[in-house]
Amino acid sequence: MPPKSVKLNGGAASYVASADDFSYADLDLIFPMDVENSDSFDKVREAVFDTIMDMMPSANKTKINADTLKDVYIGKMVKVSGDDDRWSLFSLHNDFGRCIELKFVDKMRRQFEFSVDSFQITLDPLLDDFNASDAKVYIESMFGDVHQ
């Protein structure tokens, strides 16, 4: 169940799209995906935790378990599984800067609270070939027509 794409969302996407000086609080990444059942989110959680473990220095890995990872690195974990909403959020906290929020979405009624947070930038062209000089990155507003 790999994600369909990777999207930069919210204030950070608005920051990239804006010509003005625009601030943002955290880095929101959305991973759209097809979720077969609620157990799929357990697999997502395992994958997130495994990735955090892979990125840690090897000296620290022997004493770390899932509960410790959650306490140390995860500021917030949410799983929503209903008729209109099916998504999971992992907020990686950072005491010294912006937090990173990973949101795995099958269905979500509303992906933003304010119109300024409705921008999404599909990052796949950059992830496929980071050094490509002609990579096209698409910015879209989930709110609707930005000119209105």
Coordinates of N, CA and C in Angstrom, one line a residue:
M1 N 0.8 -1.2 0.0 CA 0.0 0.0 0.0 C 0.9 1.3 0.0
P2 N 1.6 1.4 -1.0 CA 2.5 2.6 -1.1 C 1.6 3.9 -1.3
P3 N 2.1 5.0 -0.9 CA 1.3 6.3 -1.1 C 1.3 6.6 -2.6
K4 N 0.2 7.3 -3.0 CA 0.1 7.7 -4.4 C 1.0 8.8 -4.8
S5 N 1.3 9.6 -3.8 CA 2.2 10.8 -4.1 C 2.6 11.4 -2.7
V6 N 3.4 12.4 -2.8 CA 3.8 13.1 -1.6 C 3.5 14.6 -1.8
K7 N 2.8 15.2 -0.9 CA 2.4 16.6 -1.1 C 2.8 17.5 0.1
L8 N 3.4 18.6 -0.2 CA 3.7 19.6 0.9 C 2.4 20.4 1.0
N9 N 1.9 20.6 2.2 CA 0.6 21.1 2.4 C 0.6 22.3 3.4
G10 N -0.4 23.1 3.4 CA -0.6 24.1 4.4 C 0.3 25.3 4.3
G11 N 0.7 25.8 5.5 CA 1.5 27.1 5.6 C 2.8 27.0 4.8
A12 N 3.5 25.9 4.9 CA 4.8 25.7 4.2 C 4.6 25.8 2.7
A13 N 3.5 25.2 2.2 CA 3.2 25.3 0.8 C 2.8 26.7 0.4
S14 N 2.1 27.4 1.2 CA 1.8 28.8 1.0 C 3.0 29.6 1.0
Y15 N 4.0 29.3 1.9 CA 5.2 30.0 1.9 C 6.0 29.9 0.6
V16 N 6.0 28.7 0.1 CA 6.7 28.4 -1.2 C 6.0 29.2 -2.4
A17 N 4.7 29.2 -2.3 CA 3.9 29.8 -3.4 C 3.9 31.3 -3.4
S18 N 4.1 31.9 -2.2 CA 3.9 33.3 -2.0 C 5.2 34.1 -2.4
A19 N 4.9 35.2 -3.0 CA 6.0 36.2 -3.3 C 6.3 37.1 -2.1
D20 N 5.3 37.1 -1.2 CA 5.4 37.9 0.0 C 6.1 37.2 1.1
D21 N 6.5 37.9 2.2 CA 7.1 37.3 3.4 C 6.0 36.6 4.1
F22 N 6.0 35.3 4.2 CA 4.9 34.5 4.7 C 5.5 33.6 5.8
S23 N 5.0 33.5 6.9 CA 5.5 32.6 7.9 C 4.6 31.4 8.0
Y24 N 5.3 30.3 8.5 CA 4.5 29.0 8.7 C 5.0 28.4 10.0
A25 N 4.2 27.6 10.6 CA 4.5 27.0 11.9 C 5.1 25.7 11.8
D26 N 4.7 24.9 10.9 CA 5.3 23.5 10.8 C 5.3 23.1 9.3
L27 N 5.8 21.9 9.1 CA 6.0 21.3 7.8 C 5.0 20.2 7.7
D28 N 3.9 20.4 6.9 CA 2.9 19.3 6.7 C 3.1 18.6 5.4
L29 N 3.2 17.3 5.5 CA 3.4 16.4 4.4 C 2.1 15.5 4.3
I30 N 1.5 15.4 3.2 CA 0.3 14.5 3.0 C 0.8 13.4 2.0
F31 N 0.4 12.2 2.4 CA 0.6 11.0 1.6 C -0.7 10.4 1.3
P32 N -1.3 10.8 0.1 CA -2.6 10.2 -0.3 C -2.4 8.7 -0.6
M33 N -3.3 7.9 -0.1 CA -3.2 6.4 -0.3 C -4.6 5.7 -0.3
D34 N -4.6 4.5 -0.8 CA -5.8 3.7 -0.7 C -5.7 2.8 0.5
V35 N -6.6 2.9 1.4 CA -6.6 2.1 2.6 C -7.6 1.0 2.5
E36 N -7.1 -0.2 2.6 CA -8.0 -1.4 2.5 C -8.9 -1.6 3.7
N37 N -8.3 -1.4 4.9 CA -9.0 -1.5 6.2 C -8.3 -0.8 7.3
S38 N -8.8 -0.8 8.4 CA -8.2 0.0 9.5 C -6.9 -0.6 9.9
D39 N -6.6 -1.9 9.6 CA -5.3 -2.5 9.9 C -4.2 -1.8 9.1
S40 N -4.6 -1.2 8.0 CA -3.6 -0.6 7.1 C -2.8 0.5 7.8
F41 N -3.6 1.2 8.7 CA -2.9 2.3 9.5 C -1.9 1.7 10.5
D42 N -2.1 0.5 11.0 CA -1.1 -0.1 11.8 C 0.2 -0.3 11.1
K43 N 0.0 -0.7 9.8 CA 1.2 -0.9 8.9 C 1.9 0.4 8.7
V44 N 1.1 1.5 8.5 CA 1.7 2.8 8.3 C 2.5 3.2 9.6
R45 N 1.9 3.0 10.8 CA 2.6 3.3 12.0 C 3.9 2.6 12.1
E46 N 3.8 1.3 11.8 CA 5.1 0.5 11.8 C 6.1 1.0 10.9
A47 N 5.7 1.4 9.7 CA 6.6 2.0 8.7 C 7.2 3.3 9.2
V48 N 6.4 4.2 9.8 CA 6.9 5.4 10.3 C 7.9 5.2 11.4
F49 N 7.6 4.3 12.4 CA 8.5 4.0 13.5 C 9.8 3.3 12.9
D50 N 9.7 2.4 12.0 CA 10.9 1.8 11.4 C 11.8 2.8 10.7
T51 N 11.1 3.8 10.0 CA 11.9 4.8 9.4 C 12.7 5.7 10.4
I52 N 12.0 6.0 11.5 CA 12.7 6.8 12.5 C 13.8 6.0 13.1
M53 N 13.6 4.7 13.3 CA 14.7 3.9 13.8 C 15.9 3.8 12.8
D54 N 15.6 3.7 11.5 CA 16.6 3.7 10.5 C 17.4 4.9 10.5
M55 N 16.8 6.1 10.8 CA 17.5 7.4 10.7 C 18.3 7.7 12.0
M56 N 18.1 6.9 13.1 CA 18.8 7.1 14.3 C 20.2 6.6 14.3
P57 N 21.1 7.2 15.0 CA 22.5 6.7 15.1 C 22.4 5.2 15.7
S58 N 23.3 4.4 15.2 CA 23.2 3.0 15.6 C 23.5 2.8 17.1
A59 N 24.2 3.6 17.7 CA 24.5 3.5 19.2 C 23.2 3.6 20.0
N60 N 22.2 4.3 19.5 CA 21.0 4.5 20.3 C 19.9 3.4 20.1
K61 N 20.0 2.6 19.0 CA 19.0 1.7 18.6 C 18.7 0.5 19.6
T62 N 19.7 0.1 20.3 CA 19.6 -1.1 21.1 C 18.7 -0.9 22.3
K63 N 18.5 0.4 22.8 CA 17.7 0.6 24.0 C 16.3 1.2 23.6
I64 N 16.0 1.3 22.4 CA 14.8 1.9 21.9 C 13.7 0.9 21.5
N65 N 12.5 1.1 22.1 CA 11.4 0.3 21.6 C 10.3 1.2 21.1
A66 N 9.1 0.7 20.6 CA 8.1 1.5 20.0 C 7.5 2.6 21.0
D67 N 7.4 2.2 22.3 CA 6.9 3.2 23.3 C 7.9 4.3 23.5
T68 N 9.1 4.0 23.5 CA 10.2 5.0 23.7 C 10.2 6.0 22.5
L69 N 10.1 5.4 21.3 CA 10.0 6.2 20.1 C 8.9 7.2 20.1
K70 N 7.7 6.7 20.5 CA 6.5 7.5 20.6 C 6.7 8.6 21.6
D71 N 7.3 8.3 22.8 CA 7.5 9.4 23.8 C 8.5 10.4 23.4
V72 N 9.6 10.0 22.7 CA 10.7 10.9 22.4 C 10.4 11.7 21.1
Y73 N 9.9 11.0 20.1 CA 9.8 11.7 18.8 C 8.4 12.1 18.3
I74 N 7.4 11.4 18.8 CA 6.1 11.7 18.3 C 5.3 12.6 19.3
G75 N 5.0 13.8 18.8 CA 4.3 14.8 19.7 C 2.8 14.5 19.7
K76 N 2.3 13.9 18.6 CA 0.9 13.6 18.5 C 0.7 12.5 17.5
M77 N -0.2 11.6 17.8 CA -0.6 10.5 16.9 C -2.1 10.5 16.9
V78 N -2.7 10.5 15.7 CA -4.2 10.5 15.5 C -4.5 9.5 14.4
K79 N -5.6 8.7 14.7 CA -6.1 7.8 13.7 C -7.6 8.1 13.6
V80 N -8.1 8.4 12.4 CA -9.5 8.6 12.2 C -10.0 7.6 11.2
S81 N -11.0 6.9 11.5 CA -11.5 5.8 10.6 C -13.1 5.8 10.7
G82 N -13.7 6.6 9.8 CA -15.1 6.7 9.7 C -15.6 6.7 8.3
D83 N -16.9 6.9 8.1 CA -17.4 6.9 6.7 C -16.8 8.0 5.8
D84 N -16.7 9.2 6.3 CA -16.3 10.3 5.5 C -14.8 10.6 5.7
D85 N -14.2 10.2 6.8 CA -12.8 10.5 7.1 C -12.1 9.2 7.4
R86 N -10.9 9.0 6.7 CA -10.1 7.9 7.0 C -8.6 8.4 6.8
W87 N -8.0 8.7 7.9 CA -6.6 9.2 7.8 C -5.9 9.0 9.1
S88 N -4.6 9.2 9.1 CA -3.7 9.0 10.2 C -2.7 10.2 10.2
L89 N -2.4 10.7 11.4 CA -1.4 11.8 11.5 C -0.4 11.4 12.6
F90 N 0.9 11.7 12.2 CA 2.0 11.6 13.1 C 2.7 13.0 13.1
S91 N 2.7 13.6 14.3 CA 3.4 14.9 14.4 C 4.7 14.7 15.1
L92 N 5.8 14.9 14.4 CA 7.1 14.7 14.9 C 7.5 16.0 15.6
H93 N 7.7 16.0 16.9 CA 7.9 17.3 17.5 C 9.4 17.7 17.5
N94 N 9.6 19.0 17.5 CA 10.9 19.6 17.5 C 10.9 20.8 18.5
D95 N 11.6 20.6 19.5 CA 11.7 21.7 20.6 C 12.4 23.0 20.1
F96 N 13.1 22.9 19.0 CA 14.0 24.0 18.6 C 13.6 24.6 17.3
G97 N 12.4 24.2 16.7 CA 12.0 24.7 15.4 C 10.7 24.2 15.0
R98 N 10.5 24.1 13.7 CA 9.2 23.7 13.1 C 9.1 22.1 13.3
C99 N 7.8 21.8 13.6 CA 7.5 20.3 13.7 C 7.2 19.8 12.3
I100 N 7.3 18.5 12.1 CA 7.0 17.9 10.9 C 5.7 17.0 11.1
E101 N 4.7 17.2 10.3 CA 3.5 16.5 10.4 C 3.3 15.6 9.2
L102 N 3.2 14.3 9.4 CA 3.0 13.3 8.4 C 1.5 12.9 8.4
K103 N 0.8 13.1 7.3 CA -0.6 12.8 7.3 C -0.8 11.8 6.2
F104 N -1.3 10.6 6.5 CA -1.6 9.5 5.5 C -3.1 9.5 5.3
V105 N -3.6 9.8 4.1 CA -5.0 10.1 3.9 C -5.6 9.2 2.8
D106 N -6.7 8.5 3.2 CA -7.5 7.8 2.2 C -8.7 8.7 1.9
K107 N -9.4 9.2 2.9 CA -10.5 10.1 2.7 C -10.4 11.2 3.8
M108 N -10.7 12.4 3.4 CA -10.7 13.5 4.4 C -11.7 14.5 3.9
R109 N -12.7 14.8 4.7 CA -13.7 15.8 4.4 C -13.1 17.1 4.1
R110 N -12.3 17.6 5.0 CA -11.6 18.9 4.9 C -10.2 18.8 5.3
Q111 N -9.3 19.1 4.4 CA -7.9 18.9 4.7 C -7.2 20.2 5.2
F112 N -8.0 21.3 5.4 CA -7.4 22.5 5.9 C -8.5 23.3 6.7
E113 N -8.0 24.2 7.6 CA -9.0 25.0 8.4 C -9.2 26.3 7.7
F114 N -8.1 26.9 7.2 CA -8.2 28.3 6.6 C -7.8 28.2 5.1
S115 N -8.3 29.1 4.3 CA -8.0 29.0 2.9 C -6.5 29.2 2.6
V116 N -5.8 29.9 3.4 CA -4.4 30.1 3.2 C -3.6 28.8 3.4
D117 N -4.2 27.8 4.2 CA -3.6 26.5 4.4 C -4.1 25.5 3.4
S118 N -4.8 25.9 2.3 CA -5.3 25.0 1.4 C -4.4 24.6 0.2
F119 N -3.2 25.2 0.2 CA -2.3 25.0 -0.9 C -1.6 23.6 -0.7
Q120 N -1.4 22.9 -1.9 CA -0.7 21.7 -1.8 C 0.3 21.7 -3.0
I121 N 1.5 21.3 -2.8 CA 2.5 21.1 -3.8 C 2.9 19.7 -3.9
T122 N 2.7 19.1 -5.1 CA 3.1 17.7 -5.3 C 4.6 17.6 -5.5
L123 N 5.3 16.9 -4.6 CA 6.7 16.8 -4.6 C 7.3 15.7 -5.4
D124 N 6.5 14.8 -6.0 CA 7.0 13.7 -6.7 C 8.1 14.0 -7.7
P125 N 7.9 15.0 -8.6 CA 8.9 15.3 -9.6 C 10.3 15.5 -8.9
L126 N 10.3 16.2 -7.8 CA 11.6 16.4 -7.1 C 12.1 15.2 -6.5
L127 N 11.3 14.3 -5.9 CA 11.7 13.1 -5.3 C 12.2 12.1 -6.3
D128 N 11.6 12.1 -7.5 CA 12.0 11.2 -8.5 C 13.4 11.5 -9.1
D129 N 13.7 12.8 -9.2 CA 15.0 13.2 -9.7 C 15.3 14.6 -9.1
F130 N 15.9 14.6 -7.9 CA 16.2 15.8 -7.2 C 17.0 16.8 -8.0
N131 N 17.9 16.3 -8.8 CA 18.9 17.2 -9.5 C 18.3 17.6 -10.9
A132 N 17.1 17.2 -11.3 CA 16.6 17.5 -12.6 C 16.4 19.1 -12.6
S133 N 16.9 19.6 -13.7 CA 16.8 21.1 -13.9 C 15.4 21.5 -14.5
D134 N 14.7 20.5 -15.1 CA 13.5 20.9 -15.7 C 12.3 20.2 -15.0
A135 N 12.4 19.9 -13.7 CA 11.3 19.3 -13.0 C 10.2 20.3 -12.8
K136 N 9.0 19.9 -13.1 CA 7.8 20.8 -12.9 C 7.1 20.4 -11.6
V137 N 6.9 21.4 -10.8 CA 6.2 21.2 -9.5 C 4.9 21.9 -9.6
Y138 N 3.8 21.2 -9.2 CA 2.5 21.7 -9.3 C 2.0 22.2 -8.0
I139 N 1.4 23.4 -8.0 CA 0.8 23.9 -6.8 C -0.7 24.0 -7.0
E140 N -1.5 23.5 -6.1 CA -2.9 23.6 -6.3 C -3.6 24.0 -5.0
S141 N -4.7 24.7 -5.2 CA -5.5 25.1 -4.0 C -6.7 24.2 -3.8
M142 N -6.8 23.5 -2.7 CA -7.9 22.6 -2.4 C -9.1 23.4 -2.0
F143 N -9.0 24.7 -1.8 CA -10.1 25.6 -1.5 C -10.9 26.0 -2.7
G144 N -10.3 26.0 -3.9 CA -11.0 26.4 -5.1 C -10.2 27.4 -5.8
D145 N -10.8 28.2 -6.6 CA -10.2 29.3 -7.4 C -9.6 30.3 -6.5
V146 N -8.2 30.4 -6.6 CA -7.5 31.4 -5.7 C -7.7 32.8 -6.2
H147 N -8.3 33.1 -7.4 CA -8.5 34.4 -7.9 C -9.8 35.0 -7.4
Q148 N -10.6 34.2 -6.8 CA -11.9 34.8 -6.3 C -11.8 35.4 -5.0

